[in-house]
Amino acid sequence: CLASTSTNTAEQSRIDINGASFVVDNWTNVTPKILSYVGMQKHLQTNHPLSIIRQRIVNYFYKTYKTSRGNPLFSVYDKLNPVVTVQQNFDNLLIPLDHVSRNKSDCYYINKSYLLRAHTTAHQVDLISSGLDNFLVVGEVYRRDEIDSTHYPVFHQLDAVRLVTKDKLFERNPDLEIFENEWREIQGNKQKQQLIHSSSKCLDQSKQPCHTLEAVKLMEHELKQVLLGLAQDLFGSNIQYRWVDTYFPFTQPSWELEIFYKDNWLEVLGCGIMRHEILQQSGAHNSIGYAFGLGLERLAMVLFDIPDIRLFWSNDSGFLSQFSEKDLYKLPKYKPVSMYPQCKNDLSFWLPAGVDVDAGFVPNDFYDLVRTEAGDVVEQISLVDKFKHPKKGLTSVCFRIVYRHMERTLTQTEVNEIHKRIADACVKNFNVVIR
Ligand code: FA5
Ligand code: MG
């Protein structure tokens, strides 16, 4: 790993990531444990299930979209730096300033201006601005979240953008237009365009005011066709699926694709018609575009029958030797080497006076501390009890920590030692009193 924390001679402490140095400030919440994932690139590791899924998706796009000379139309960016600016991750994508996804409790901030990307969509505007019109972005993303068998603070996404101009979209119907008349008349006048955007925003959720219905419907059709084709390429042609209307700040209209799998509807991706303001600010004002983003772990867990998201980080040869890129189109099912026993320990403490859950004490902070102290032997953490002492006014919380090693049995002594380390760190970091 290329990340390290250092306090250098200047009074300010700094964090070094991928050869760049960042000042630590009161927004910093990234932990050394999380920084240790930077540069691991599981999506590029030979024979790794995430790499196999990535290749399947890339191949699907290569064969679905070709240039007139028969070359792949889409280019792929899979080694972009996960350190991005707040502008790249949020502002460029029109995510409102008060949107929950910006919260410190949801993201890993390096400081007030930089964070570890929370989605691969963070690179969209830069790539369009550099002149690209058909591309895929693959990489790991970082989100502060609960811990269980399907949630991990680092997971992988694949994003796509496809832009088309009028000539291409209406090749066979040159009389049709991408943009409404009033819009074309003021082409180039950003202020007037802004006015139209904002005045008609709430009237019609089915499309953006600047677009013609024909253009949107054609793009929607292509987008859904391509994504359904991808789902069928991965899951087989008999899948049961549904499109669900949704909202993203950077697309309108927006949808999610859900697939019926083992008695449940599973959300596999989000997508939509790109907000025109984004294309305007990136120099693609004559185009209309679609974009989508999907999670690689979610697909891989289904396709290989992998029961626990932590397995993707395993270096155990018993796990890794089960997958091979030679079988790209014949995916094997994962065979658990053995199920090692769980070990459950509770941790209860009094919060400092005046502090309550989510008022001075954020459970995500606790989860990070546990991850830092214990690493991957923690399978699950849950808040099992909370009460307020009627006289003292203090709040007590109880967390249940489930320990399980992926590759061997943990001894009770070993677990007790880790548990004690967590308790000590809580006292030190949160000023709590262990019960
Ligand atoms: C996004 O991240 C959007 N950037 C996607 C997008 C891109 C929409 C471009 C429109 C245009 P969301 O947070 O829903 O959206 O995540 C997208 C996908 O990532 C999900 O459908 C899911 O497959 C995966 N995903 C999200 N959260 C997790 C998680 N905690 N663990 C595993 N996979 C996840
Ligand atoms: Mg979602």
XYZ file of C-alpha atoms and ligand atoms in Angstrom:
470
model
C 0.000 0.000 0.000
C 1.110 3.498 -0.796
C -0.685 5.305 1.988
C 0.748 6.490 5.257
C 0.014 8.999 7.980
C 2.773 11.254 9.198
C 3.301 14.234 11.397
C 6.056 16.195 9.746
C 8.180 19.068 10.863
C 5.592 21.676 9.990
C 3.054 21.798 12.820
C 0.180 20.531 10.688
C -0.164 16.831 10.358
C -0.404 15.420 6.883
C -1.552 12.249 5.158
C 0.340 10.855 2.174
C -1.658 8.909 -0.383
C -0.337 7.721 -3.734
C 2.586 10.138 -3.524
C 0.484 13.219 -2.772
C 0.401 14.899 0.612
C -2.794 16.230 2.231
C -3.254 18.492 5.235
C -5.314 16.973 8.036
C -8.165 19.199 9.269
C -11.336 18.874 11.310
C -13.045 17.095 8.375
C -10.524 14.273 8.258
C -12.160 10.970 9.162
C -10.289 8.512 6.953
C -8.563 5.830 9.043
C -5.205 4.096 8.413
C -7.138 0.837 8.004
C -9.256 2.334 5.202
C -6.191 3.917 3.580
C -4.600 0.477 3.469
C -7.114 -0.476 0.730
C -5.892 2.253 -1.620
C -3.947 0.642 -4.442
C -5.117 -2.943 -3.852
C -7.046 -3.010 -7.148
C -8.884 -6.296 -6.637
C -10.784 -5.567 -9.860
C -7.515 -6.007 -11.779
C -6.107 -9.011 -9.895
C -5.705 -12.063 -12.137
C -8.353 -14.759 -11.489
C -10.091 -12.671 -8.814
C -13.911 -12.943 -9.055
C -14.248 -9.131 -9.250
C -11.813 -9.051 -12.138
C -13.742 -11.824 -13.892
C -17.026 -9.883 -13.606
C -15.286 -6.717 -14.829
C -14.020 -8.541 -17.917
C -17.451 -10.001 -18.624
C -19.030 -6.539 -18.570
C -16.257 -4.910 -20.605
C -16.460 -7.707 -23.205
C -20.225 -7.258 -23.414
C -19.770 -3.554 -24.195
C -16.995 -4.277 -26.678
C -19.200 -6.655 -28.640
C -22.406 -4.594 -28.327
C -20.972 -1.266 -29.524
C -18.514 -1.140 -32.409
C -17.169 1.709 -34.526
C -17.718 1.661 -38.284
C -14.275 0.029 -38.559
C -15.253 -2.761 -36.197
C -13.250 -1.557 -33.185
C -14.731 -1.251 -29.674
C -16.542 2.066 -29.266
C -16.144 2.316 -25.502
C -12.836 3.067 -23.798
C -12.159 1.761 -20.290
C -10.615 3.627 -17.331
C -9.836 1.255 -14.479
C -6.796 2.775 -12.782
C -8.026 6.268 -11.870
C -6.920 7.649 -8.504
C -9.661 7.151 -5.859
C -8.678 10.438 -4.203
C -11.087 13.022 -5.621
C -12.222 16.526 -4.752
C -15.570 17.399 -3.200
C -16.241 19.142 -6.498
C -15.688 15.933 -8.510
C -17.687 13.676 -6.205
C -20.611 16.051 -5.568
C -20.655 19.597 -7.046
C -19.971 18.570 -10.660
C -22.868 16.113 -10.424
C -25.343 18.727 -9.148
C -25.650 17.010 -5.778
C -27.258 19.636 -3.492
C -25.148 21.100 -0.686
C -27.483 19.672 1.952
C -27.725 16.176 0.403
C -27.206 13.398 2.997
C -24.611 11.621 0.865
C -22.170 14.490 1.615
C -22.313 13.898 5.378
C -19.154 13.202 7.294
C -20.917 10.177 8.731
C -21.299 8.646 5.229
C -17.995 9.407 3.483
C -14.289 9.052 4.099
C -12.940 12.600 3.960
C -9.214 13.226 3.687
C -9.893 16.857 4.567
C -12.505 19.500 3.768
C -11.630 19.494 0.049
C -10.706 15.875 -0.689
C -12.294 12.493 -0.089
C -12.002 8.874 -1.188
C -14.574 8.674 -4.001
C -17.997 7.467 -2.848
C -18.955 6.460 -6.412
C -17.117 6.048 -9.712
C -19.463 8.699 -11.152
C -16.984 11.176 -9.598
C -14.850 10.924 -12.779
C -17.682 11.546 -15.232
C -17.287 15.297 -15.795
C -13.484 15.184 -16.171
C -13.657 12.426 -18.770
C -16.393 14.155 -20.802
C -14.495 17.448 -20.550
C -11.438 15.748 -22.014
C -13.507 14.948 -25.104
C -14.672 11.373 -24.457
C -18.172 10.306 -25.453
C -18.372 6.535 -24.794
C -16.541 5.196 -21.762
C -16.551 2.861 -18.771
C -14.957 3.609 -15.379
C -14.140 0.787 -12.948
C -12.701 1.117 -9.469
C -13.187 0.760 -5.757
C -15.405 3.201 -3.858
C -15.457 4.067 -0.168
C -18.534 4.535 2.029
C -18.971 4.538 5.787
C -21.628 1.993 6.501
C -22.887 -0.699 8.829
C -21.076 -4.049 8.913
C -22.705 -7.286 7.802
C -22.357 -10.001 5.177
C -23.360 -7.683 2.296
C -21.872 -4.364 3.451
C -18.211 -3.460 3.494
C -16.698 0.053 3.625
C -14.874 -0.517 0.330
C -16.600 -2.021 -2.702
C -16.292 -1.768 -6.480
C -18.385 0.036 -9.063
C -18.516 0.210 -12.827
C -19.926 3.391 -14.379
C -20.714 4.103 -18.011
C -21.471 7.151 -20.136
C -22.718 7.211 -23.710
C -23.225 10.515 -25.546
C -24.833 10.976 -28.943
C -25.454 13.999 -31.165
C -28.440 14.645 -33.407
C -26.767 13.174 -36.529
C -26.278 9.853 -34.801
C -29.503 9.679 -32.792
C -31.765 10.658 -35.691
C -29.701 9.202 -38.525
C -32.873 7.908 -40.168
C -35.119 10.841 -39.206
C -33.106 14.013 -39.810
C -36.230 16.162 -39.206
C -36.293 15.244 -35.530
C -34.425 17.243 -32.889
C -32.772 16.507 -29.523
C -33.659 19.902 -28.069
C -36.973 21.767 -27.816
C -37.347 24.816 -30.101
C -37.202 27.469 -27.362
C -34.026 25.810 -26.171
C -32.320 25.772 -29.570
C -33.173 29.429 -30.126
C -31.206 30.493 -27.084
C -28.383 28.003 -27.653
C -25.280 29.555 -26.137
C -27.122 31.852 -23.719
C -26.437 30.099 -20.455
C -28.431 32.518 -18.302
C -31.619 32.071 -20.291
C -31.127 28.322 -20.365
C -30.785 28.287 -16.598
C -34.106 30.116 -16.368
C -35.877 27.534 -18.496
C -34.301 24.714 -16.499
C -35.437 26.051 -13.171
C -38.869 27.357 -14.171
C -40.051 24.080 -15.667
C -38.194 21.690 -13.376
C -41.138 20.593 -11.254
C -43.681 20.403 -14.034
C -42.487 17.292 -15.773
C -40.555 14.521 -14.058
C -40.641 12.320 -17.142
C -38.035 14.392 -18.974
C -35.863 17.488 -18.690
C -37.391 20.668 -20.147
C -34.667 21.097 -22.766
C -35.103 17.642 -24.323
C -37.692 16.556 -26.878
C -39.779 13.549 -25.921
C -38.589 11.685 -29.038
C -34.940 12.038 -28.058
C -35.547 10.945 -24.466
C -37.660 7.949 -25.469
C -35.067 6.785 -27.975
C -32.245 7.066 -25.433
C -34.334 5.366 -22.745
C -35.054 2.506 -25.121
C -31.378 2.040 -25.997
C -30.271 2.286 -22.368
C -32.803 -0.268 -21.106
C -32.124 -2.599 -24.026
C -28.374 -2.551 -23.422
C -28.669 -3.043 -19.665
C -31.210 -5.845 -19.973
C -28.858 -7.453 -22.524
C -26.038 -7.183 -19.995
C -28.171 -8.714 -17.222
C -29.132 -11.585 -19.535
C -25.518 -12.060 -20.601
C -24.609 -12.455 -16.918
C -27.658 -14.152 -15.390
C -29.133 -15.988 -18.379
C -31.988 -15.138 -20.721
C -34.743 -16.384 -18.388
C -34.249 -13.838 -15.619
C -37.196 -12.060 -14.048
C -36.515 -8.316 -13.886
C -38.218 -4.977 -13.353
C -37.451 -1.284 -13.877
C -38.128 0.934 -10.879
C -38.446 4.736 -11.198
C -35.980 6.481 -8.927
C -34.132 9.758 -8.381
C -30.481 10.722 -8.833
C -29.407 14.383 -8.828
C -27.345 13.783 -11.991
C -29.913 11.996 -14.185
C -33.533 12.650 -15.137
C -35.462 10.496 -15.676
C -33.753 7.808 -13.558
C -34.341 4.092 -13.022
C -33.032 1.122 -11.085
C -32.871 -2.375 -12.502
C -33.929 -5.128 -10.118
C -33.507 -8.841 -10.665
C -35.509 -11.572 -8.933
C -32.996 -13.857 -7.296
C -33.524 -16.466 -4.566
C -36.971 -15.104 -3.613
C -35.871 -11.460 -3.456
C -35.751 -8.425 -5.713
C -32.099 -7.397 -5.890
C -31.119 -3.870 -7.007
C -28.178 -4.230 -9.362
C -27.756 -0.790 -10.906
C -28.887 2.823 -11.150
C -29.159 4.675 -14.459
C -30.794 7.520 -16.335
C -30.679 10.284 -18.921
C -27.846 12.645 -17.961
C -28.788 16.102 -16.684
C -28.061 18.519 -19.491
C -26.379 21.041 -17.165
C -23.609 18.457 -16.681
C -23.034 18.111 -20.418
C -23.105 21.881 -20.844
C -20.444 22.445 -18.221
C -18.311 19.732 -19.840
C -18.424 21.122 -23.378
C -20.841 18.500 -24.739
C -23.839 20.847 -25.078
C -24.917 19.369 -28.442
C -25.274 15.848 -27.059
C -27.764 13.836 -25.087
C -26.421 11.037 -22.917
C -27.205 8.073 -20.757
C -25.231 6.964 -17.709
C -25.374 4.078 -15.290
C -23.498 2.711 -12.294
C -23.477 -0.849 -10.941
C -21.873 -2.705 -8.036
C -19.436 -5.496 -8.881
C -19.618 -7.300 -5.496
C -23.385 -7.568 -5.685
C -23.178 -9.224 -9.117
C -20.268 -11.461 -8.143
C -21.972 -12.658 -4.938
C -24.955 -13.809 -6.975
C -23.053 -15.255 -9.909
C -20.503 -17.223 -7.873
C -22.745 -17.842 -4.843
C -20.255 -16.041 -2.586
C -21.974 -15.743 0.830
C -19.923 -13.017 2.500
C -18.571 -9.741 1.084
C -15.396 -10.016 3.193
C -14.290 -12.985 1.084
C -13.405 -10.599 -1.775
C -10.518 -9.366 0.399
C -9.278 -12.829 1.311
C -5.757 -13.787 0.272
C -6.431 -17.409 1.129
C -5.502 -19.741 -1.711
C -8.502 -21.947 -0.801
C -10.685 -19.045 -1.933
C -8.699 -17.604 -4.828
C -7.857 -20.935 -6.466
C -11.569 -21.558 -7.125
C -11.806 -18.878 -9.846
C -10.110 -18.717 -13.192
C -10.221 -16.300 -16.096
C -10.148 -19.283 -18.418
C -13.761 -19.917 -17.381
C -15.026 -16.414 -18.174
C -18.239 -17.830 -19.660
C -18.625 -20.818 -17.340
C -18.645 -19.321 -13.860
C -18.078 -21.901 -11.084
C -20.051 -21.776 -7.814
C -18.048 -20.989 -4.699
C -17.503 -23.952 -2.348
C -16.985 -22.923 1.276
C -13.766 -24.486 2.526
C -15.327 -24.836 5.965
C -17.657 -22.901 8.217
C -15.679 -21.759 11.228
C -17.668 -21.005 14.387
C -18.800 -17.513 15.335
C -17.933 -15.944 18.648
C -20.291 -13.276 20.017
C -19.198 -10.717 22.625
C -21.176 -7.745 23.901
C -19.680 -4.384 24.761
C -21.675 -1.944 26.940
C -20.661 1.531 27.986
C -21.948 4.817 29.388
C -21.694 7.749 27.000
C -20.300 11.003 28.436
C -22.825 13.403 30.005
C -24.899 15.259 27.410
C -23.991 12.819 24.632
C -26.507 10.508 22.952
C -26.618 8.211 19.925
C -26.331 10.450 16.838
C -25.941 13.478 19.100
C -22.221 13.535 19.773
C -21.803 9.787 19.298
C -22.201 8.417 15.760
C -22.406 4.605 15.499
C -20.385 4.762 12.245
C -17.480 6.187 14.292
C -17.703 3.147 16.543
C -17.771 0.777 13.546
C -14.626 2.408 12.165
C -12.867 2.079 15.484
C -13.754 -1.623 15.640
C -12.525 -2.138 12.097
C -9.259 -0.377 12.903
C -8.666 -2.417 16.062
C -9.941 -5.810 14.909
C -9.879 -5.838 11.105
C -11.650 -8.549 9.158
C -12.269 -10.956 12.040
C -15.367 -8.873 12.767
C -18.302 -10.284 10.846
C -21.081 -8.099 12.205
C -21.749 -5.312 14.715
C -25.164 -4.290 15.917
C -26.529 -1.874 18.472
C -28.586 -4.288 20.599
C -29.596 -2.053 23.492
C -29.762 1.593 24.498
C -31.285 3.191 27.579
C -31.180 6.429 29.531
C -30.591 6.301 33.284
C -33.637 8.061 34.827
C -31.651 9.778 37.591
C -28.143 10.259 36.196
C -29.436 11.225 32.743
C -26.589 9.276 31.140
C -27.126 7.059 28.081
C -25.879 3.490 28.011
C -25.389 1.565 24.785
C -24.678 -2.077 24.144
C -23.097 -3.323 20.911
C -22.941 -6.986 19.955
C -19.789 -7.859 18.048
C -19.757 -11.133 16.123
C -16.255 -12.420 15.511
C -15.449 -15.037 12.889
C -12.257 -15.733 11.036
C -12.697 -16.558 7.351
C -10.071 -19.271 7.346
C -9.731 -20.787 10.835
C -11.323 -21.130 14.255
C -10.702 -18.238 16.648
C -9.967 -19.153 20.260
C -11.958 -17.486 23.053
C -8.709 -16.085 24.516
C -7.837 -14.536 21.186
C -11.302 -12.964 20.897
C -11.169 -11.675 24.472
C -7.890 -9.915 23.730
C -9.290 -8.208 20.650
C -12.462 -7.303 22.558
C -10.397 -5.745 25.342
C -8.413 -3.723 22.784
C -11.668 -2.367 21.346
C -12.945 -1.463 24.823
C -9.696 0.373 25.665
C -9.812 2.278 22.386
C -13.430 3.312 23.084
C -12.476 4.729 26.472
C -9.594 6.622 24.900
C -11.446 7.927 21.818
C -15.006 8.471 22.988
C -14.472 9.185 26.676
C -16.950 6.469 27.647
C -17.116 4.346 30.797
C -17.202 0.592 30.222
C -19.951 -1.180 32.207
C -24.688 5.365 -7.309
O -23.622 5.185 -6.716
C -24.771 6.180 -8.589
N -23.510 6.869 -8.770
C -25.084 5.247 -9.760
C -25.426 5.976 -11.024
C -24.421 6.294 -11.942
C -26.746 6.351 -11.301
C -24.728 7.003 -13.105
C -27.056 7.058 -12.456
C -26.043 7.365 -13.361
P -25.983 3.746 -5.720
O -25.510 4.319 -4.447
O -27.396 3.279 -5.758
O -25.867 4.782 -6.907
O -25.028 2.554 -6.112
C -25.054 1.963 -7.400
C -24.908 0.456 -7.304
O -23.769 0.133 -6.498
C -26.081 -0.230 -6.618
O -27.112 -0.482 -7.522
C -25.427 -1.505 -6.115
O -25.290 -2.449 -7.145
C -24.049 -1.025 -5.726
N -23.975 -0.714 -4.290
C -24.410 0.399 -3.650
N -24.175 0.323 -2.331
C -23.564 -0.873 -2.115
C -23.031 -1.547 -0.965
N -23.081 -0.990 0.247
N -22.485 -2.757 -1.125
C -22.419 -3.333 -2.346
N -22.882 -2.756 -3.471
C -23.440 -1.543 -3.370
Mg -29.142 2.643 -4.979
